Amino acid sequence: MALEARLKEVLIVEDEDSLRALFASSIKQAGYSVSQVRLAADALAVLKRKTPDVILLDAVMPPGQMSGMELLARLRENEVWANVPVIIVSGIGDLINRDAVTRLNVRAVLTKPIAVSELESTIKRILAHAPAG
């Protein structure tokens, strides 16, 4: 009996409910498994249970909350999550520090608003170049 191939897992970290739902729906339709959280701190709880194949991360979170960039720095400090591909999707994508993006090994920065087709093709491209896990 052949083993079923595991669906690639995408973790969405997005505080805007409607966008998170749109991203989740389109990513599921593209054939991926999806976990989703509203806040960066919530992503840490998910990561303690399972490591996704790629993380879709909003850089800006509500005031008083851990930012997406803070979460990214924590990911890179943890050997289990250090190499998980991260795609930043943000309304301030054009303003994000490119040195930090390079240093923190971000695979792509997409600026909102974004077409779901661009999001899907970016995920597909990054996962095609990720080591098999």
PDB file of C-alpha atoms in Angstrom:
ATOM      1  CA  MET A   1       0.000   0.000   0.000  1.00  0.00           C
ATOM      2  CA  ALA A   2       1.466   3.356  -1.042  1.00  0.00           C
ATOM      3  CA  LEU A   3       1.814   6.095   1.530  1.00  0.00           C
ATOM      4  CA  GLU A   4      -0.254   9.169   0.891  1.00  0.00           C
ATOM      5  CA  ALA A   5       1.830  12.243   0.138  1.00  0.00           C
ATOM      6  CA  ARG A   6       1.628  14.804   2.907  1.00  0.00           C
ATOM      7  CA  LEU A   7       0.135  18.115   1.841  1.00  0.00           C
ATOM      8  CA  LYS A   8       2.543  21.014   2.201  1.00  0.00           C
ATOM      9  CA  GLU A   9       1.539  23.123   5.207  1.00  0.00           C
ATOM     10  CA  VAL A  10       1.215  26.920   5.065  1.00  0.00           C
ATOM     11  CA  LEU A  11       0.914  28.928   8.289  1.00  0.00           C
ATOM     12  CA  ILE A  12      -0.840  32.262   7.767  1.00  0.00           C
ATOM     13  CA  VAL A  13      -0.143  34.994  10.341  1.00  0.00           C
ATOM     14  CA  GLU A  14      -2.475  37.886   9.452  1.00  0.00           C
ATOM     15  CA  ASP A  15      -4.402  40.155  11.819  1.00  0.00           C
ATOM     16  CA  GLU A  16      -6.982  41.269   9.244  1.00  0.00           C
ATOM     17  CA  ASP A  17      -9.768  38.663   9.371  1.00  0.00           C
ATOM     18  CA  SER A  18     -11.065  39.121   5.815  1.00  0.00           C
ATOM     19  CA  LEU A  19      -7.587  38.884   4.283  1.00  0.00           C
ATOM     20  CA  ARG A  20      -6.672  35.867   6.403  1.00  0.00           C
ATOM     21  CA  ALA A  21      -9.851  34.110   5.245  1.00  0.00           C
ATOM     22  CA  LEU A  22      -9.201  35.015   1.596  1.00  0.00           C
ATOM     23  CA  PHE A  23      -5.589  33.811   1.763  1.00  0.00           C
ATOM     24  CA  ALA A  24      -6.597  30.590   3.538  1.00  0.00           C
ATOM     25  CA  SER A  25      -9.338  29.810   1.028  1.00  0.00           C
ATOM     26  CA  SER A  26      -7.165  30.385  -2.034  1.00  0.00           C
ATOM     27  CA  ILE A  27      -4.188  28.488  -0.579  1.00  0.00           C
ATOM     28  CA  LYS A  28      -6.411  25.508   0.291  1.00  0.00           C
ATOM     29  CA  GLN A  29      -7.876  25.549  -3.224  1.00  0.00           C
ATOM     30  CA  ALA A  30      -4.303  25.485  -4.570  1.00  0.00           C
ATOM     31  CA  GLY A  31      -3.805  22.166  -2.773  1.00  0.00           C
ATOM     32  CA  TYR A  32      -2.044  23.089   0.454  1.00  0.00           C
ATOM     33  CA  SER A  33      -2.908  22.431   4.072  1.00  0.00           C
ATOM     34  CA  VAL A  34      -3.457  25.676   6.002  1.00  0.00           C
ATOM     35  CA  SER A  35      -3.136  26.777   9.608  1.00  0.00           C
ATOM     36  CA  GLN A  36      -4.047  30.342  10.411  1.00  0.00           C
ATOM     37  CA  VAL A  37      -3.656  32.705  13.332  1.00  0.00           C
ATOM     38  CA  ARG A  38      -4.476  36.347  13.916  1.00  0.00           C
ATOM     39  CA  LEU A  39      -1.440  37.391  15.967  1.00  0.00           C
ATOM     40  CA  ALA A  40       2.294  36.718  15.856  1.00  0.00           C
ATOM     41  CA  ALA A  41       2.260  35.456  19.451  1.00  0.00           C
ATOM     42  CA  ASP A  42      -0.381  32.878  18.467  1.00  0.00           C
ATOM     43  CA  ALA A  43       1.948  31.623  15.737  1.00  0.00           C
ATOM     44  CA  LEU A  44       4.468  30.584  18.391  1.00  0.00           C
ATOM     45  CA  ALA A  45       1.857  28.279  19.964  1.00  0.00           C
ATOM     46  CA  VAL A  46       1.157  26.660  16.586  1.00  0.00           C
ATOM     47  CA  LEU A  47       4.878  26.295  15.874  1.00  0.00           C
ATOM     48  CA  LYS A  48       5.407  24.432  19.141  1.00  0.00           C
ATOM     49  CA  ARG A  49       2.972  21.759  17.879  1.00  0.00           C
ATOM     50  CA  LYS A  50       4.071  21.556  14.235  1.00  0.00           C
ATOM     51  CA  THR A  51       6.497  23.144  11.816  1.00  0.00           C
ATOM     52  CA  PRO A  52       4.924  24.414   8.584  1.00  0.00           C
ATOM     53  CA  ASP A  53       6.597  24.196   5.178  1.00  0.00           C
ATOM     54  CA  VAL A  54       6.181  27.947   4.653  1.00  0.00           C
ATOM     55  CA  ILE A  55       4.945  30.906   6.716  1.00  0.00           C
ATOM     56  CA  LEU A  56       2.929  33.760   5.246  1.00  0.00           C
ATOM     57  CA  LEU A  57       3.602  36.646   7.632  1.00  0.00           C
ATOM     58  CA  ASP A  58       2.130  40.106   7.989  1.00  0.00           C
ATOM     59  CA  ALA A  59       4.923  42.384   9.234  1.00  0.00           C
ATOM     60  CA  VAL A  60       2.636  44.804  11.107  1.00  0.00           C
ATOM     61  CA  MET A  61       0.413  43.656  13.957  1.00  0.00           C
ATOM     62  CA  PRO A  62      -2.013  45.653  16.140  1.00  0.00           C
ATOM     63  CA  PRO A  63      -0.438  48.105  18.621  1.00  0.00           C
ATOM     64  CA  GLY A  64       0.861  46.411  21.754  1.00  0.00           C
ATOM     65  CA  GLN A  65       1.262  43.034  20.033  1.00  0.00           C
ATOM     66  CA  MET A  66       4.414  41.258  18.875  1.00  0.00           C
ATOM     67  CA  SER A  67       5.149  42.413  15.326  1.00  0.00           C
ATOM     68  CA  GLY A  68       5.677  40.071  12.430  1.00  0.00           C
ATOM     69  CA  MET A  69       9.313  41.166  12.255  1.00  0.00           C
ATOM     70  CA  GLU A  70       9.791  40.294  15.951  1.00  0.00           C
ATOM     71  CA  LEU A  71       8.305  36.857  15.271  1.00  0.00           C
ATOM     72  CA  LEU A  72      10.633  36.441  12.307  1.00  0.00           C
ATOM     73  CA  ALA A  73      13.668  37.254  14.474  1.00  0.00           C
ATOM     74  CA  ARG A  74      12.531  34.640  17.025  1.00  0.00           C
ATOM     75  CA  LEU A  75      12.100  32.056  14.277  1.00  0.00           C
ATOM     76  CA  ARG A  76      15.627  32.593  13.051  1.00  0.00           C
ATOM     77  CA  GLU A  77      17.019  32.218  16.592  1.00  0.00           C
ATOM     78  CA  ASN A  78      15.405  28.763  16.996  1.00  0.00           C
ATOM     79  CA  GLU A  79      17.222  25.902  15.268  1.00  0.00           C
ATOM     80  CA  VAL A  80      13.960  24.036  14.551  1.00  0.00           C
ATOM     81  CA  TRP A  81      12.394  27.010  12.734  1.00  0.00           C
ATOM     82  CA  ALA A  82      15.525  28.780  11.477  1.00  0.00           C
ATOM     83  CA  ASN A  83      15.161  27.586   7.887  1.00  0.00           C
ATOM     84  CA  VAL A  84      11.377  27.638   7.468  1.00  0.00           C
ATOM     85  CA  PRO A  85      10.698  29.758   4.366  1.00  0.00           C
ATOM     86  CA  VAL A  86       8.923  33.033   5.190  1.00  0.00           C
ATOM     87  CA  ILE A  87       6.960  35.240   2.822  1.00  0.00           C
ATOM     88  CA  ILE A  88       6.170  38.691   4.178  1.00  0.00           C
ATOM     89  CA  VAL A  89       2.833  40.061   2.972  1.00  0.00           C
ATOM     90  CA  SER A  90       2.340  43.582   4.211  1.00  0.00           C
ATOM     91  CA  GLY A  91       0.765  46.920   3.441  1.00  0.00           C
ATOM     92  CA  ILE A  92       4.200  48.415   4.075  1.00  0.00           C
ATOM     93  CA  GLY A  93       6.105  45.906   1.955  1.00  0.00           C
ATOM     94  CA  ASP A  94       7.898  48.707   0.100  1.00  0.00           C
ATOM     95  CA  LEU A  95       9.134  50.184   3.395  1.00  0.00           C
ATOM     96  CA  ILE A  96      10.490  47.012   4.981  1.00  0.00           C
ATOM     97  CA  ASN A  97      14.229  47.167   5.634  1.00  0.00           C
ATOM     98  CA  ARG A  98      15.905  45.162   2.853  1.00  0.00           C
ATOM     99  CA  ASP A  99      18.983  44.463   5.002  1.00  0.00           C
ATOM    100  CA  ALA A 100      16.761  42.865   7.656  1.00  0.00           C
ATOM    101  CA  VAL A 101      14.958  40.874   4.959  1.00  0.00           C
ATOM    102  CA  THR A 102      18.267  39.496   3.704  1.00  0.00           C
ATOM    103  CA  ARG A 103      19.701  38.885   7.186  1.00  0.00           C
ATOM    104  CA  LEU A 104      16.523  37.089   8.323  1.00  0.00           C
ATOM    105  CA  ASN A 105      16.393  34.970   5.153  1.00  0.00           C
ATOM    106  CA  VAL A 106      12.977  36.128   3.956  1.00  0.00           C
ATOM    107  CA  ARG A 107      12.167  34.400   0.669  1.00  0.00           C
ATOM    108  CA  ALA A 108       9.772  37.058  -0.695  1.00  0.00           C
ATOM    109  CA  VAL A 109       8.173  40.373   0.245  1.00  0.00           C
ATOM    110  CA  LEU A 110       4.742  41.006  -1.273  1.00  0.00           C
ATOM    111  CA  THR A 111       2.963  44.334  -0.868  1.00  0.00           C
ATOM    112  CA  LYS A 112      -0.790  44.440  -0.206  1.00  0.00           C
ATOM    113  CA  PRO A 113      -3.069  44.550  -2.011  1.00  0.00           C
ATOM    114  CA  ILE A 114      -1.945  41.355  -3.695  1.00  0.00           C
ATOM    115  CA  ALA A 115      -3.649  39.136  -6.235  1.00  0.00           C
ATOM    116  CA  VAL A 116      -4.221  35.641  -4.860  1.00  0.00           C
ATOM    117  CA  SER A 117      -2.678  34.253  -8.061  1.00  0.00           C
ATOM    118  CA  GLU A 118       0.593  36.057  -7.233  1.00  0.00           C
ATOM    119  CA  LEU A 119       0.455  34.723  -3.686  1.00  0.00           C
ATOM    120  CA  GLU A 120      -0.133  31.159  -4.897  1.00  0.00           C
ATOM    121  CA  SER A 121       2.644  31.313  -7.501  1.00  0.00           C
ATOM    122  CA  THR A 122       5.089  32.694  -4.906  1.00  0.00           C
ATOM    123  CA  ILE A 123       4.270  29.874  -2.468  1.00  0.00           C
ATOM    124  CA  LYS A 124       4.613  27.287  -5.237  1.00  0.00           C
ATOM    125  CA  ARG A 125       7.971  28.711  -6.370  1.00  0.00           C
ATOM    126  CA  ILE A 126       9.381  28.798  -2.826  1.00  0.00           C
ATOM    127  CA  LEU A 127       8.208  25.297  -1.964  1.00  0.00           C
ATOM    128  CA  ALA A 128       9.655  23.946  -5.217  1.00  0.00           C
ATOM    129  CA  HIS A 129      13.094  25.166  -4.060  1.00  0.00           C
ATOM    130  CA  ALA A 130      12.714  24.069  -0.408  1.00  0.00           C
ATOM    131  CA  PRO A 131      14.497  20.947   0.771  1.00  0.00           C
ATOM    132  CA  ALA A 132      12.221  17.926   1.118  1.00  0.00           C
ATOM    133  CA  GLY A 133      11.040  17.579   4.694  1.00  0.00           C
TER     134      GLY A 133
END
